[in-house]
Short mmCIF file of C-alpha atoms and ligand atoms in Angstrom, two decimals:
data_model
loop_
_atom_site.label_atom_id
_atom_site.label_comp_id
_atom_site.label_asym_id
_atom_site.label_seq_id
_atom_site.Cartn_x
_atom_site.Cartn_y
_atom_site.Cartn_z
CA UNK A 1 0.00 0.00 0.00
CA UNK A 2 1.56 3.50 -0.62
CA UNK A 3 1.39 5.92 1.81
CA UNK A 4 1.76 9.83 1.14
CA UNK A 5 5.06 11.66 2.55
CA UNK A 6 4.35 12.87 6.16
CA UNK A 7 4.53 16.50 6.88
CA UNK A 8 7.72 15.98 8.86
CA UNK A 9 9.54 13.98 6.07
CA UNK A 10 8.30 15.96 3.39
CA UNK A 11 11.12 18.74 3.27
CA UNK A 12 14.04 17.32 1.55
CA UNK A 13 16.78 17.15 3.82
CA UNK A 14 20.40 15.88 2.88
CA UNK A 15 21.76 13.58 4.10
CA UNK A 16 24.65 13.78 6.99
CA UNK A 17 28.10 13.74 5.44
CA UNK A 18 29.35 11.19 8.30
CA UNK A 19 27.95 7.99 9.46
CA UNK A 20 25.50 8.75 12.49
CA UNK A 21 26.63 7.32 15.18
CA UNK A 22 23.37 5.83 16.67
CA UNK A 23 22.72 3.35 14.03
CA UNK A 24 23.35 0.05 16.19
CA UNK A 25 21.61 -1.30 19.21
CA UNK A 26 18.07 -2.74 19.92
CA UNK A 27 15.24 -2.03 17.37
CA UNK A 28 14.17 1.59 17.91
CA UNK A 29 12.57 4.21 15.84
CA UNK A 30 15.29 5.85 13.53
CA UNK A 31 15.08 9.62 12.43
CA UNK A 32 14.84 10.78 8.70
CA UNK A 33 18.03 12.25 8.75
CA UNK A 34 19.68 8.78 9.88
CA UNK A 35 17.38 7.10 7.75
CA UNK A 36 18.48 9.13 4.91
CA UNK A 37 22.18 8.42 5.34
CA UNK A 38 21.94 4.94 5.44
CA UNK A 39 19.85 5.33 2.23
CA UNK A 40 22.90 7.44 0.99
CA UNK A 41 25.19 4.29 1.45
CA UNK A 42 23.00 2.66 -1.61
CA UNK A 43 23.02 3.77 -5.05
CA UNK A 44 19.80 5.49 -5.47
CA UNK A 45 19.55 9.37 -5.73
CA UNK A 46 16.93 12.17 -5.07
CA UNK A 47 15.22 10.65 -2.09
CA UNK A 48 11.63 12.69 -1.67
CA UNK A 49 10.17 10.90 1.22
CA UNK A 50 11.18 8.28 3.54
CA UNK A 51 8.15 7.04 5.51
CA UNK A 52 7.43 3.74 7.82
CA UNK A 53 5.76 0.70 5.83
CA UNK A 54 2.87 -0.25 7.91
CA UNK A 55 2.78 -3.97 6.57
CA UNK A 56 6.13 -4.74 8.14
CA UNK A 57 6.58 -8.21 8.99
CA UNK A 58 6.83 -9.44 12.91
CA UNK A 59 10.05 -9.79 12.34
CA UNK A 60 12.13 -7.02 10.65
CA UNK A 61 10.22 -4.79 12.48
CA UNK A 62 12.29 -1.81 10.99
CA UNK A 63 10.61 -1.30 7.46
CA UNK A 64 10.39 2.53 5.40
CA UNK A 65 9.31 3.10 2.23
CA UNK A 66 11.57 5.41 0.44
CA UNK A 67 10.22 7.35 -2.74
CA UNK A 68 12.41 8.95 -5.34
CA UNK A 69 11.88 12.03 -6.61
CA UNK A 70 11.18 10.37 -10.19
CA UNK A 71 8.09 8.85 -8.32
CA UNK A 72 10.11 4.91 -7.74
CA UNK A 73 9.54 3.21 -4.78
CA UNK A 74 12.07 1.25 -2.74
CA UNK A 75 11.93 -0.58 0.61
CA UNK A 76 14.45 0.22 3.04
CA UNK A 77 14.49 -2.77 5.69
CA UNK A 78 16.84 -3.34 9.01
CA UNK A 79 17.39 -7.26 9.57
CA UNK A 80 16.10 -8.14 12.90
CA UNK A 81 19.82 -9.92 14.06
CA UNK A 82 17.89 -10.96 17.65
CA UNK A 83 16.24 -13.91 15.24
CA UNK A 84 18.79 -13.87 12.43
CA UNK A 85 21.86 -14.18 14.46
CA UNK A 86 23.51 -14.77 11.56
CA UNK A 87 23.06 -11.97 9.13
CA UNK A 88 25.28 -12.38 6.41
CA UNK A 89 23.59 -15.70 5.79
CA UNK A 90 20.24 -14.58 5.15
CA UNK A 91 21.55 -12.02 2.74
CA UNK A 92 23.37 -14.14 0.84
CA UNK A 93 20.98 -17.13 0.68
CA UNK A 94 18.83 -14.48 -0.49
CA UNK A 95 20.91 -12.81 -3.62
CA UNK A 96 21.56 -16.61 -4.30
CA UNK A 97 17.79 -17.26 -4.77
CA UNK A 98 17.31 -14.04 -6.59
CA UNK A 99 20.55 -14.52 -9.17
CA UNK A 100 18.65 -18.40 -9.33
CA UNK A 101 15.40 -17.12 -10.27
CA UNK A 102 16.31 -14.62 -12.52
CA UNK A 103 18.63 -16.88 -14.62
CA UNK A 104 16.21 -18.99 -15.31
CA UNK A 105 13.74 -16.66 -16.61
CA UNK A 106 16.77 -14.98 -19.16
CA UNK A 107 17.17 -18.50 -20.46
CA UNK A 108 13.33 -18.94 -21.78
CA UNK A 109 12.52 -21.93 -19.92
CA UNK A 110 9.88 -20.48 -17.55
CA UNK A 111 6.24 -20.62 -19.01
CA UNK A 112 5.46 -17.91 -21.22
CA UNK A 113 2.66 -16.46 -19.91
CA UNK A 114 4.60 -15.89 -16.34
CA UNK A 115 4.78 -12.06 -15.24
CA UNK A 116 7.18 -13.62 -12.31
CA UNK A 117 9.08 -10.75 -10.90
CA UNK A 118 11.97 -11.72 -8.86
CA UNK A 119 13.05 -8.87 -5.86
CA UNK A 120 15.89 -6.85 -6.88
CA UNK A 121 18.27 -5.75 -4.26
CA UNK A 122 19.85 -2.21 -4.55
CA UNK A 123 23.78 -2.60 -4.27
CA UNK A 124 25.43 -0.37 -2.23
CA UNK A 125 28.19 2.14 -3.44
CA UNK A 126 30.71 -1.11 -2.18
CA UNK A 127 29.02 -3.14 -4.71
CA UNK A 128 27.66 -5.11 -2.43
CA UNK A 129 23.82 -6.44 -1.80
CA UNK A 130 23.30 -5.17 1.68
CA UNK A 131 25.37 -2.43 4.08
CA UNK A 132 26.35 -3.94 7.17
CA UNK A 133 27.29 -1.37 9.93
CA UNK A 134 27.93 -4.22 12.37
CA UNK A 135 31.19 -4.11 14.75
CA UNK A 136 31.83 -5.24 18.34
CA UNK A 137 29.54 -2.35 19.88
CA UNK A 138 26.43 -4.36 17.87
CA UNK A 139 25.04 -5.82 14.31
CA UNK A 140 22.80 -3.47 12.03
CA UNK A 141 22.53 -5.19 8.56
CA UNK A 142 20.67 -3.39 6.26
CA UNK A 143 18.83 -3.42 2.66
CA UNK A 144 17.09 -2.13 0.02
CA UNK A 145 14.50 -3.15 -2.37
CA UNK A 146 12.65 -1.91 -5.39
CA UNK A 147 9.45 -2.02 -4.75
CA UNK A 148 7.27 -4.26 -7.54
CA UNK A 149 5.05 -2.10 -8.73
CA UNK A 150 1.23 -2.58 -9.54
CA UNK A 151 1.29 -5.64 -7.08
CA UNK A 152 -1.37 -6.59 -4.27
CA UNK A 153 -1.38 -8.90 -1.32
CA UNK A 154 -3.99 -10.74 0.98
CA UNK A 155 -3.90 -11.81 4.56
CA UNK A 156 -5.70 -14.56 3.58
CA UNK A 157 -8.68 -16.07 1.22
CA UNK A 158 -11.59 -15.09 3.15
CA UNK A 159 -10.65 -11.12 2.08
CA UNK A 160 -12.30 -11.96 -1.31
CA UNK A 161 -15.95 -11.83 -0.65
CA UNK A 162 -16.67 -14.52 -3.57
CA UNK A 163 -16.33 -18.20 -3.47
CA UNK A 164 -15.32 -18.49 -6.77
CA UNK A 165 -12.80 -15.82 -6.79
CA UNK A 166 -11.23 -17.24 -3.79
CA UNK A 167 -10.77 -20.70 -5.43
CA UNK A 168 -9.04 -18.52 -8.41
CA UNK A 169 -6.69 -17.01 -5.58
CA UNK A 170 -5.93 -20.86 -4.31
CA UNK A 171 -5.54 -22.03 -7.66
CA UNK A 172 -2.96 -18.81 -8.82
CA UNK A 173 -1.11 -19.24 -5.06
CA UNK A 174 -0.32 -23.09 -6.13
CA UNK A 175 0.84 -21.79 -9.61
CA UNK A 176 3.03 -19.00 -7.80
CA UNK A 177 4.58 -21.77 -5.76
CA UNK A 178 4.90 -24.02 -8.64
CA UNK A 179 6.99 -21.37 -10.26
CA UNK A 180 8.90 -20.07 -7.55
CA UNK A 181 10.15 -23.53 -6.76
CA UNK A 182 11.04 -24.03 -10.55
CA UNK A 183 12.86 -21.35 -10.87
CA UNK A 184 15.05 -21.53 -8.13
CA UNK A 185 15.55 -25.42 -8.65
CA UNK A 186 19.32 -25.18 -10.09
CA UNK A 187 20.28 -23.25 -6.42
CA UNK A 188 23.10 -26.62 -4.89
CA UNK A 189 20.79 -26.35 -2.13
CA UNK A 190 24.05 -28.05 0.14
CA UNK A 191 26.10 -24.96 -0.46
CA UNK A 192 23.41 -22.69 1.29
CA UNK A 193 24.30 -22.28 5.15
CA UNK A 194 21.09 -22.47 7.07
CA UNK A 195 19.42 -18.86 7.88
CA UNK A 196 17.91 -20.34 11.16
CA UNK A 197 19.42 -23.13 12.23
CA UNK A 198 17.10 -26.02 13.80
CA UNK A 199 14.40 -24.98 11.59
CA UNK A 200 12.19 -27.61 9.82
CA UNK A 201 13.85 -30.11 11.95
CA UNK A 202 10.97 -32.83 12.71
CA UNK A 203 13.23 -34.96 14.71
CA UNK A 204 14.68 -32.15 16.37
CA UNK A 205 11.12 -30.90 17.31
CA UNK A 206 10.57 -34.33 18.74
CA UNK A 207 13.83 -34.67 20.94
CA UNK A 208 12.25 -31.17 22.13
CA UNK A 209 8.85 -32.11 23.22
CA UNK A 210 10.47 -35.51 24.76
CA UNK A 211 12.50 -33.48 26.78
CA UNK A 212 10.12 -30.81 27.89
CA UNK A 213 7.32 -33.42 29.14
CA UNK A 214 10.53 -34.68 31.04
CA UNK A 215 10.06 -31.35 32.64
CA UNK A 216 13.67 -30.70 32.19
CA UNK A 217 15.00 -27.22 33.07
CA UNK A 218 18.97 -26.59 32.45
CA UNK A 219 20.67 -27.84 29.40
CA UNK A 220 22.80 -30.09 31.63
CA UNK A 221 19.71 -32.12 32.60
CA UNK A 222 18.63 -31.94 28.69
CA UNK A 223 21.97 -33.20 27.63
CA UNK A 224 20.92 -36.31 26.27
CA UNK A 225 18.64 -34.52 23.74
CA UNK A 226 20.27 -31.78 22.78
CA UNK A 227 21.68 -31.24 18.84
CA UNK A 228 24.88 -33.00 18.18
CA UNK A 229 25.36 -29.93 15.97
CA UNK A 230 26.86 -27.21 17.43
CA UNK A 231 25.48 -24.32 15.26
CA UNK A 232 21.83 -25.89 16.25
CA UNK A 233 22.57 -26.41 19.31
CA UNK A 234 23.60 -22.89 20.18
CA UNK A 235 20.28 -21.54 18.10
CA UNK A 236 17.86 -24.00 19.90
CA UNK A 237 19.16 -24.69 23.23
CA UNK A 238 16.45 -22.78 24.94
CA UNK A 239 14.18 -25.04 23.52
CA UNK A 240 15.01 -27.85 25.07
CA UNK A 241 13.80 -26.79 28.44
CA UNK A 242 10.89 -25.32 30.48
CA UNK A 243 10.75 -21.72 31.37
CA UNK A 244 7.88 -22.01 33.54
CA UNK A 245 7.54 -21.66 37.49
CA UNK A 246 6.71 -25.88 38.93
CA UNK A 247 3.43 -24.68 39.38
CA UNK A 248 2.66 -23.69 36.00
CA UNK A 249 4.28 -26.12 34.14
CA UNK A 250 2.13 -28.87 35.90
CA UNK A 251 -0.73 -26.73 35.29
CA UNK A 252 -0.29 -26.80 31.52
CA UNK A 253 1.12 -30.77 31.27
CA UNK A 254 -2.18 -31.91 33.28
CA UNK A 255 -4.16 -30.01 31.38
CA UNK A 256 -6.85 -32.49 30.78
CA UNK A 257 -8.28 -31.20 27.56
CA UNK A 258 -4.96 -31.51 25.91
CA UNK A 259 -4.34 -34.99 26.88
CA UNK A 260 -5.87 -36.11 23.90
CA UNK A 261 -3.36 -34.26 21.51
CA UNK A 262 -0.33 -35.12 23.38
CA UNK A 263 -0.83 -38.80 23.27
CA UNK A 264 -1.93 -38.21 19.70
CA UNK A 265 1.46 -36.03 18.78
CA UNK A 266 3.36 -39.08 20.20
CA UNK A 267 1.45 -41.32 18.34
CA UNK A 268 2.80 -39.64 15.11
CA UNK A 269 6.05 -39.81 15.79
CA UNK A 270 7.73 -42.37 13.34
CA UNK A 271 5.11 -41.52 10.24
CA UNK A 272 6.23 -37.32 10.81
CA UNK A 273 9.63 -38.34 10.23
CA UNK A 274 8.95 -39.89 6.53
CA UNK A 275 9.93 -36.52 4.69
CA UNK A 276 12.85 -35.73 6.64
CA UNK A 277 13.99 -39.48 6.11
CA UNK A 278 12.94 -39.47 2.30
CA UNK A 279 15.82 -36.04 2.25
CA UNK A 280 18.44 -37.68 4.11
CA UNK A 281 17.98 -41.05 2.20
CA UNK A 282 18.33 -38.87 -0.83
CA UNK A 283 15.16 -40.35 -1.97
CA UNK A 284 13.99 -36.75 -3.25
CA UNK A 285 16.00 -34.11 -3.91
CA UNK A 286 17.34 -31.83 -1.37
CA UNK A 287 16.08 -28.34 -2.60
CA UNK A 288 16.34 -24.61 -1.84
CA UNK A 289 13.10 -24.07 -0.11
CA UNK A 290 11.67 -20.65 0.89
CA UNK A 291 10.46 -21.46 4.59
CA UNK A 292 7.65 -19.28 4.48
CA UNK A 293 4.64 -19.77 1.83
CA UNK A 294 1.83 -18.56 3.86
CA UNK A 295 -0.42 -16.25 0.98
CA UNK A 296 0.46 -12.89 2.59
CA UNK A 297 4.23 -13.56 1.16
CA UNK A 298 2.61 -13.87 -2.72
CA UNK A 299 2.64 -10.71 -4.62
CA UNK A 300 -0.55 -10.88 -7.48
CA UNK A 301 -0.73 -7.89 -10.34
CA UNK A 302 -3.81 -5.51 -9.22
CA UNK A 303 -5.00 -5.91 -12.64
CA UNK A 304 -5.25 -9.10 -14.02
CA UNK A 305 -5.08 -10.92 -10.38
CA UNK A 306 -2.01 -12.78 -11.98
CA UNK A 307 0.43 -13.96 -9.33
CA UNK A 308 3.94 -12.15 -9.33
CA UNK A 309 6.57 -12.66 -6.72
CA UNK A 310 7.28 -14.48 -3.61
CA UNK A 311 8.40 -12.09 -0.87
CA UNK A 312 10.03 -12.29 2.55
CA UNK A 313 13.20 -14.58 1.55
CA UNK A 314 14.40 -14.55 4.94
CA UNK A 315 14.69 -18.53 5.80
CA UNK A 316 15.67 -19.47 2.54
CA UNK A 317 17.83 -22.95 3.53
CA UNK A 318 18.28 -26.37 2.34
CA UNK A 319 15.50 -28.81 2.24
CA UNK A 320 13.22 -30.11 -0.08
CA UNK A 321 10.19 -28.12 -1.89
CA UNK A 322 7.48 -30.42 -0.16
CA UNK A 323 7.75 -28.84 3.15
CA UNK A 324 7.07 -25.00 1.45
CA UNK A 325 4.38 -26.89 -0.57
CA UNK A 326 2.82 -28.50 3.08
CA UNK A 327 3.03 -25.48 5.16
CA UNK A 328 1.17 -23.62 1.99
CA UNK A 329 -1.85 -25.67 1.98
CA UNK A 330 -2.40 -26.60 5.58
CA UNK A 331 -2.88 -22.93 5.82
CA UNK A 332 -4.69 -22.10 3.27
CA UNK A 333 -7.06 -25.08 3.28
CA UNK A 334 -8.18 -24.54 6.87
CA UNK A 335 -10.47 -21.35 6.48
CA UNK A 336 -11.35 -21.08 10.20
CA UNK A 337 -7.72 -19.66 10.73
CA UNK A 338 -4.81 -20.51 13.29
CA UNK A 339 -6.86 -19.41 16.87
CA UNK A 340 -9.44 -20.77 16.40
CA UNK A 341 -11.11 -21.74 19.25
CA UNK A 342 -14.23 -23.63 18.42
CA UNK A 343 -12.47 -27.16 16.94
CA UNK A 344 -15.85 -27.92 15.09
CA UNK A 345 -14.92 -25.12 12.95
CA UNK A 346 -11.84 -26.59 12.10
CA UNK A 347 -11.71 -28.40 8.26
CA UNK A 348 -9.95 -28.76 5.41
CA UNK A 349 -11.59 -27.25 2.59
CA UNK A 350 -11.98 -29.93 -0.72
CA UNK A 351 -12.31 -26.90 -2.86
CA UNK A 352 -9.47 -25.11 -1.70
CA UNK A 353 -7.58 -28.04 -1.53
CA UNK A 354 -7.88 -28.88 -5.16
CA UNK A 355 -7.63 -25.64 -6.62
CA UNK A 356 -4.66 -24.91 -5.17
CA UNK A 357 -3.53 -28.51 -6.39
CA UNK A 358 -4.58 -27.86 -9.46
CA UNK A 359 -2.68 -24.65 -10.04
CA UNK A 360 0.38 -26.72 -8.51
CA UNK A 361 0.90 -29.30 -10.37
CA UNK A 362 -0.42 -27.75 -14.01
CA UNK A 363 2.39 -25.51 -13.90
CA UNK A 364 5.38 -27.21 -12.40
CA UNK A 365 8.09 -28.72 -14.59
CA UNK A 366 11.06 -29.68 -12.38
CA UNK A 367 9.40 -32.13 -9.82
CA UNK A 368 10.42 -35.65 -9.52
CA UNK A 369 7.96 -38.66 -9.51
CA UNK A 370 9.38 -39.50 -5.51
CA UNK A 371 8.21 -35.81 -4.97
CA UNK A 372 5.27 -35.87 -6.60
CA UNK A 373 4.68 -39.65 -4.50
CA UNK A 374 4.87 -38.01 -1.05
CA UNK A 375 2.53 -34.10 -1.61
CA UNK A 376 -0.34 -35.42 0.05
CA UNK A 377 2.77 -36.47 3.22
CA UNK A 378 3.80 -33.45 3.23
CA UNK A 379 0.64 -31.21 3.78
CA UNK A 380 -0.33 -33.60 6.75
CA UNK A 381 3.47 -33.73 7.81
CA UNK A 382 3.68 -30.34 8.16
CA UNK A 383 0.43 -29.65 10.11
CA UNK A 384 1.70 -31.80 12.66
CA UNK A 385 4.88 -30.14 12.75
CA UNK A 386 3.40 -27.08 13.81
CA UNK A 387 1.10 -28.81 16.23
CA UNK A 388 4.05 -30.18 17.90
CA UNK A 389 5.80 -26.87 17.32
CA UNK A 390 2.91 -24.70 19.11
CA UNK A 391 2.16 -27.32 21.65
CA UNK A 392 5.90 -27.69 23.08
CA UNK A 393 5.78 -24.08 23.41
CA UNK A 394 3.00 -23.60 25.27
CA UNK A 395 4.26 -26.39 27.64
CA UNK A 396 7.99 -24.92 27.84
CA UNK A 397 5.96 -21.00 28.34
CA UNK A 398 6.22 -19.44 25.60
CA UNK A 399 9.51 -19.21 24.63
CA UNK A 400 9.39 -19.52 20.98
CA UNK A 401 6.30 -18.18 19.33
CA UNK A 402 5.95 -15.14 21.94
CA UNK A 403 3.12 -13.86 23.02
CA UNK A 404 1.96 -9.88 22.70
CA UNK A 405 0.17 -8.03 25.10
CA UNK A 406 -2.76 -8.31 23.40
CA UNK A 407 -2.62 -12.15 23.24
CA UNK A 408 -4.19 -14.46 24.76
CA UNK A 409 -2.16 -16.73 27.79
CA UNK A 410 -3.20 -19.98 26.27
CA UNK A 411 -2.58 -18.75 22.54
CA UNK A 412 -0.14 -21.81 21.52
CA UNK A 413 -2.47 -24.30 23.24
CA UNK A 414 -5.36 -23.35 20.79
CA UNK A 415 -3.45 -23.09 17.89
CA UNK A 416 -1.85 -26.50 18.73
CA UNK A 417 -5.09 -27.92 19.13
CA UNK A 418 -6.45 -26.36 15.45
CA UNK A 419 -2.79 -27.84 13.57
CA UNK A 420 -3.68 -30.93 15.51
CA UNK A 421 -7.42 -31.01 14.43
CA UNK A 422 -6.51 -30.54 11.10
CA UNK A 423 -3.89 -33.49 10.90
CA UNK A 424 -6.17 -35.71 12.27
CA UNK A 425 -8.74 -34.54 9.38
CA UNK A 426 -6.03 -34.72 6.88
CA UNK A 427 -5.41 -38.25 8.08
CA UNK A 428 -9.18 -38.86 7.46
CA UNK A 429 -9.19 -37.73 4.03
CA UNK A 430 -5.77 -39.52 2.60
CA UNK A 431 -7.63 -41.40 0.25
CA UNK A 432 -9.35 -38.35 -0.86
CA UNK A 433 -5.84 -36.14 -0.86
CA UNK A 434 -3.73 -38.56 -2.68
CA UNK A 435 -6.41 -39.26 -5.49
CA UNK A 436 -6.80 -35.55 -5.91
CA UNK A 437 -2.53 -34.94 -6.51
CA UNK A 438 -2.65 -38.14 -8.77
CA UNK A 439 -5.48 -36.29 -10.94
CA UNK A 440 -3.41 -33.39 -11.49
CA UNK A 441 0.08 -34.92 -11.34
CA UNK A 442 2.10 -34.21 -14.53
CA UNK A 443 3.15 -37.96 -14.61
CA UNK A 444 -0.11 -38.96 -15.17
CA UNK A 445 -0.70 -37.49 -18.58
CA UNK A 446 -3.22 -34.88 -17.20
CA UNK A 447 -3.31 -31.64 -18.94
CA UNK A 448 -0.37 -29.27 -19.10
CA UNK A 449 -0.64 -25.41 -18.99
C1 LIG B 501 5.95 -18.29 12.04
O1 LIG B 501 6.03 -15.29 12.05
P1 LIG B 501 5.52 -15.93 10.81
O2 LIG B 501 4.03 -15.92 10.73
O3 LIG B 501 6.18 -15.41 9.52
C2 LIG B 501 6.90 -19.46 11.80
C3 LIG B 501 6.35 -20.40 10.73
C4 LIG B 501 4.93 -20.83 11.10
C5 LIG B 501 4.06 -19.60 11.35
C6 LIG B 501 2.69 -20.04 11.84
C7 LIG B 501 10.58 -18.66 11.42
O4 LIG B 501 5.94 -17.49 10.87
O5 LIG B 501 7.16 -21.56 10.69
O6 LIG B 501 4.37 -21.60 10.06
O7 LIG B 501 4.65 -18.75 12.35
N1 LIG B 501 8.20 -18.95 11.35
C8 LIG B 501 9.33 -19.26 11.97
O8 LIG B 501 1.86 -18.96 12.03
O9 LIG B 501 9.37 -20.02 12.94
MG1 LIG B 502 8.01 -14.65 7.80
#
């Protein structure tokens, strides 16, 4: 959304000559004229406004738009290094993805009707693709993007008032992914450092929930869980225990009404691990994925409702495409939302599911028969990943998916309950799930876009 120039960054002042010195440190509000010389590190010229960007993520919670004088827009973003600890990493996982994406459109073998728009990072006057300012007093990594123009984004389906045009949404999303994943297919996914380390780890979530229904509470006494790795262990050690007073911990773990769910989680343990395995077998190929597919991340054209780009490349790290393809339909296929409390509400939309399917699979050229084997796996994998994900942390307090003042206390209890819901309905409809990929699978001489 564009916003108009504020009255107090309206005037056009130049930037400072020398490097603030206030530009490290916690996330705080930053003043045009600081904002300007960091802009000044880039090469861009003729800055007329710089203004906040309300749809920020919950992350990089430092995001300005920054408008030229010839009109061009740019995003000017400050990586949040509390959750990125490693910086450099995300930025170059990123340019790889980019340089990926973009080579494969110059050499013709994307569809022709795409309109795919890839971000493009501004270098700085170093020639490189972001300015970092870090030294031993603190980290502040910065960026800036052109902003792709004539673009609009939902939250989520329900924002379209009409059935059928939502099912067009679902069906473009699944082409968007299709493409995205396509293009960035030659990335050696193995050469890619992981952005957050731990992440999409099934049997790492596991050895977490095993160890916090232990009710262990110092690393020492969670030393027979913890990552061999010592780059995941460092990220995720905090994970492995409870941060709750005795009290509340038993509270939570003898929490009747979630019973149920636990036993259920544990249940799944063996089947959740079948992706994971399938990667490490080598099975199906290990992939760049993008980590993040929920809708609000796709970029459509305003006009022809066309999909565009895939935003937000901040966990961009080597896996395989069926866990971006699971953690895109789970989502979009339960309509109630992620808190919601009445379970009844909770489904998996056949409509939703197939259009999005549909739009998948028509479009994708790179996938492999394995891949194509284990789709249906992966959507119910990857609900149950969350479940486990949002459950552990409401019986460890909190510690990963925080909670805002507004929220909430037992937040991550209901929305491990609705990821929970749904992979038991997901179970329910396997039959259903698989038939639908076969219909649509490429290897199955359906229809081809
Ligand atoms: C987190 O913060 P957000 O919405 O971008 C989480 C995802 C979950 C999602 C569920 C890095 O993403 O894995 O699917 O919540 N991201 C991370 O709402 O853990
Ligand atoms: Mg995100």
């Amino acid at each position: 959304m564009r916003h108009m120039p504020s009255s107090a960054a309206k005037g056009k002042a130049n930037a400072p000559a020398k490097r603030p010195s206030t530009l490290k440190g916690a996330a705080k509000d930053f003043t045009d004229l600081e904002l300007r010389w960091i802009c000044s590190q880039f090469q861009i010229s003729a800055i007329r406004a710089i203004e906040s960007f309300k749809d920020r993520g919950n992350i990089n919670l430092n995001t300005y738009e920054v408008e030229l004088d010839s009109g061009a827009l740019f995003l000017l973003q400050r990586l949040n290094t509390e959750v990125f600890r490693r910086p450099v990493r995300v930025m170059s996982s990123m340019q790889a993805w980019i340089e990926a994406q973009r080579s494969y459109l110059a050499s013709g073998k994307a569809p022709d009707w795409t309109i795919w728009e890839p971000i493009t990072l501004v270098p700085t006057h170093e020639q490189t693709h972001w300015l970092d300012l870090s030294d031993e007093s603190g980290s502040s990594v910065w960026r800036l993007m052109r902003k792709i123009e004539n673009s609009v984004t939902y939250k989520s389906l329900s924002e379209l008032p009409d059935p059928q045009q939502r099912l067009a949404l679902a069906e473009e999303v699944g082409r968007g992914l299709a493409l995205s994943a396509d293009l960035s297919s030659p990335i050696e996914a193995t050469g890619l450092a992981p952005t957050l380390p731990g992440y999409r780890d099934t049997k790492g979530y596991f050895k977490q929930f095993h160890s916090v229904l232990a009710g262990h509470r110092t690393a020492a006494e969670a030393a027979a869980f913890l990552p061999e790795d010592e780059d995941v262990r460092e990220s995720t050690e905090s994970l492995y225990v409870v941060h709750l007073s005795t009290e509340e911990y038993l509270r939570r773990r003898n929490d009747q009404s979630l019973r149920l769910f636990i036993d259920w989680t544990l249940s799944q343990e063996r089947r959740a691990n079948k992706i994971f395995e399938a990667v490490e077998s080598g099975h199906i190929r290990r992939t760049a994925i993008h980590g993040d597919t929920k809708i609000d991340n796709f970029l459509f054209c305003r006009e022809t409702g066309k999909v565009r780009s895939l935003v937000d490349l901040d966990t961009i790290m080597p896996y395989t495409w069926l866990a971006d393809w699971g953690d895109m339909v789970r989502s979009l296929c339960n309509v109630a939302g992620e808190k919601e409390r009445d379970l009844a509400r909770v489904h998996v939309n056949l409509e939703i599911y197939e259009a999005v399917t549909r739009g998948f699979l028509q479009t994708t050229r790179e996938v492999t028969v394995a891949e194509v084997e284990l789709m249906d796996e992966a959507v119910s994998t990857i609900a149950l990943e969350l479940g486990l994900r949002f459950l552990t942390d409401y019986l460890r307090g909190d510690a990963y998916f925080s909670l805002g003042p507004d929220d909430p206390p037992d937040l991550n209890r209901v929305r491990a309950m609705v990821q929970l819901r749904l992979h038991q309905e997901l179970l329910q409809l396997e039959n259903w799930c698989s038939a639908c990929i076969k219909k649509y699978s490429p290897h199955h001489g359906t229809a081809s876009r």
